[in-house]
mmCIF file of C-alpha atoms in Angstrom:
data_model
loop_
_atom_site.group_PDB
_atom_site.id
_atom_site.type_symbol
_atom_site.label_atom_id
_atom_site.label_comp_id
_atom_site.label_asym_id
_atom_site.label_seq_id
_atom_site.Cartn_x
_atom_site.Cartn_y
_atom_site.Cartn_z
ATOM 1 C CA MET A 20 97.046 105.965 205.509
ATOM 2 C CA GLY A 21 93.676 107.346 206.514
ATOM 3 C CA CYS A 22 90.077 106.291 206.799
ATOM 4 C CA ARG A 23 89.007 104.315 203.714
ATOM 5 C CA CYS A 24 85.260 104.192 204.431
ATOM 6 C CA ASN A 25 84.360 106.379 201.432
ATOM 7 C CA ASP A 26 86.686 104.410 199.152
ATOM 8 C CA ILE A 27 85.090 101.176 200.362
ATOM 9 C CA SER A 28 81.632 102.527 199.589
ATOM 10 C CA ASP A 29 82.733 103.685 196.127
ATOM 11 C CA CYS A 30 84.344 100.325 195.407
ATOM 12 C CA LYS A 31 81.190 98.446 196.439
ATOM 13 C CA ASN A 32 79.113 100.704 194.179
ATOM 14 C CA ASP A 33 81.472 100.089 191.250
ATOM 15 C CA ILE A 34 81.222 96.323 191.767
ATOM 16 C CA GLU A 35 77.420 96.567 191.815
ATOM 17 C CA VAL A 36 77.298 98.673 188.641
ATOM 18 C CA LEU A 37 79.658 96.316 186.818
ATOM 19 C CA GLY A 38 77.638 93.326 188.029
ATOM 20 C CA THR A 39 74.524 94.891 186.526
ATOM 21 C CA GLY A 40 76.411 95.549 183.292
ATOM 22 C CA LYS A 41 77.593 91.952 183.217
ATOM 23 C CA GLY A 42 73.961 90.848 183.495
ATOM 24 C CA TYR A 43 73.049 93.017 180.503
ATOM 25 C CA ILE A 44 75.927 91.569 178.495
ATOM 26 C CA LYS A 45 74.760 88.049 179.339
ATOM 27 C CA GLU A 46 71.262 88.952 178.108
ATOM 28 C CA LEU A 47 72.726 90.369 174.882
ATOM 29 C CA ILE A 48 74.683 87.159 174.314
ATOM 30 C CA GLU A 49 71.492 85.136 174.770
ATOM 31 C CA LEU A 50 69.561 87.439 172.400
ATOM 32 C CA ASP A 51 72.346 87.168 169.833
ATOM 33 C CA GLN A 52 72.197 83.378 169.996
ATOM 34 C CA GLU A 53 68.404 83.476 169.638
ATOM 35 C CA GLY A 54 68.715 85.816 166.676
ATOM 36 C CA GLU A 55 71.207 83.545 164.967
ATOM 37 C CA GLU A 56 68.900 80.557 165.426
ATOM 38 C CA LYS A 57 65.907 82.482 164.048
ATOM 39 C CA LEU A 58 67.850 83.803 161.056
ATOM 40 C CA ASN A 59 69.023 80.279 160.228
ATOM 41 C CA LEU A 60 65.446 79.043 160.510
ATOM 42 C CA LEU A 61 64.264 81.868 158.258
ATOM 43 C CA ALA A 62 66.941 81.062 155.692
ATOM 44 C CA ASN A 63 65.915 77.413 155.709
ATOM 45 C CA LEU A 64 62.230 78.321 155.314
ATOM 46 C CA CYS A 65 63.005 80.628 152.396
ATOM 47 C CA GLU A 66 64.922 78.067 150.352
ATOM 48 C CA ALA A 67 61.950 77.728 147.997
ATOM 49 C CA THR A 68 62.052 81.473 147.266
ATOM 50 C CA PHE A 69 65.764 82.061 146.829
ATOM 51 C CA THR A 70 68.366 80.258 144.827
ATOM 52 C CA ALA A 71 70.895 78.135 146.682
ATOM 53 C CA ASP A 72 73.575 80.766 145.996
ATOM 54 C CA ASN A 73 71.464 83.452 147.651
ATOM 55 C CA ILE A 74 70.751 81.278 150.681
ATOM 56 C CA ASP A 75 74.410 80.377 151.058
ATOM 57 C CA GLY A 76 75.340 84.053 150.725
ATOM 58 C CA LEU A 77 72.785 85.109 153.334
ATOM 59 C CA LYS A 78 73.901 82.410 155.743
ATOM 60 C CA SER A 79 77.559 83.260 155.202
ATOM 61 C CA GLU A 80 77.012 86.994 155.737
ATOM 62 C CA GLU A 81 74.894 86.397 158.848
ATOM 63 C CA LYS A 82 77.539 84.061 160.252
ATOM 64 C CA LYS A 83 80.299 86.644 159.716
ATOM 65 C CA LEU A 84 78.290 89.366 161.432
ATOM 66 C CA ASN A 85 77.236 87.074 164.246
ATOM 67 C CA ASP A 86 80.789 85.860 164.829
ATOM 68 C CA ILE A 87 81.983 89.460 165.175
ATOM 69 C CA LEU A 88 79.162 90.310 167.584
ATOM 70 C CA ALA A 89 79.577 87.111 169.612
ATOM 71 C CA GLU A 90 83.337 87.659 169.928
ATOM 72 C CA THR A 91 82.874 91.301 170.932
ATOM 73 C CA LEU A 92 80.280 90.448 173.576
ATOM 74 C CA SER A 93 82.383 87.589 174.914
ATOM 75 C CA ASP A 94 85.467 89.816 175.153
ATOM 76 C CA LEU A 95 83.460 92.529 176.882
ATOM 77 C CA LYS A 96 82.044 90.033 179.375
ATOM 78 C CA ILE A 97 85.542 88.746 180.177
ATOM 79 C CA ARG A 98 86.871 92.288 180.663
ATOM 80 C CA VAL A 99 83.989 93.152 183.001
ATOM 81 C CA GLU A 100 84.511 89.937 184.985
ATOM 82 C CA ARG A 101 88.223 90.727 185.352
ATOM 83 C CA LYS A 102 87.465 94.272 186.488
ATOM 84 C CA ILE A 103 84.985 92.953 189.066
ATOM 85 C CA ASP A 104 87.663 90.549 190.352
ATOM 86 C CA ASP A 105 90.176 93.412 190.538
ATOM 87 C CA LEU A 106 87.699 95.571 192.443
ATOM 88 C CA ARG A 107 86.936 92.745 194.873
ATOM 89 C CA ASP A 108 90.658 92.416 195.566
ATOM 90 C CA GLU A 109 90.900 96.179 196.020
ATOM 91 C CA LEU A 110 87.889 96.109 198.353
ATOM 92 C CA THR A 111 89.570 93.469 200.520
ATOM 93 C CA HIS A 112 92.707 95.613 200.676
ATOM 94 C CA LEU A 113 90.705 98.762 201.504
ATOM 95 C CA LYS A 114 88.817 97.003 204.287
ATOM 96 C CA ARG A 115 92.079 95.772 205.779
ATOM 97 C CA GLU A 116 93.599 99.271 205.657
ATOM 98 C CA ASP A 117 90.463 100.827 207.109
ATOM 99 C CA LYS A 118 90.343 98.308 209.942
ATOM 100 C CA HIS A 119 93.961 99.060 210.886
ATOM 101 C CA TYR A 120 93.336 102.789 210.718
ATOM 102 C CA HIS A 121 90.265 102.647 212.954
ATOM 103 C CA GLU A 122 91.919 100.256 215.408
ATOM 104 C CA ARG A 123 94.745 102.745 215.851
ATOM 105 C CA HIS A 124 92.325 105.626 216.283
ATOM 106 C CA HIS A 125 89.899 103.707 218.551
ATOM 107 C CA HIS A 126 87.094 104.627 216.196
ATOM 108 C CA ASN A 127 85.313 101.918 214.247
ATOM 109 C CA HIS A 128 83.126 101.914 211.125
ATOM 110 C CA ASP A 129 81.582 98.871 209.430
#
């Protein structure tokens, strides 16, 4: 077991990058929800132009596509959150190892 300072730094950077990615995913989820609301509003406003069958078809197709996108984004968000949790656990372990190493070598890093 050696110095883990570089590993600690890398782990912190990975957590930060994934945190940023999680923020982007959250924004995409919000945009998707906005888009669904606007498409439903558009479909309702266009009822005078299209037949009921066309409106129902448009709404059904939009719902299918939106469900796929929403599920994909949700799954991705969960996977990123789990990876962040794993990295935080790893970071705790690395810090503990590094502390023991530096205590034994009378050389300390933060």
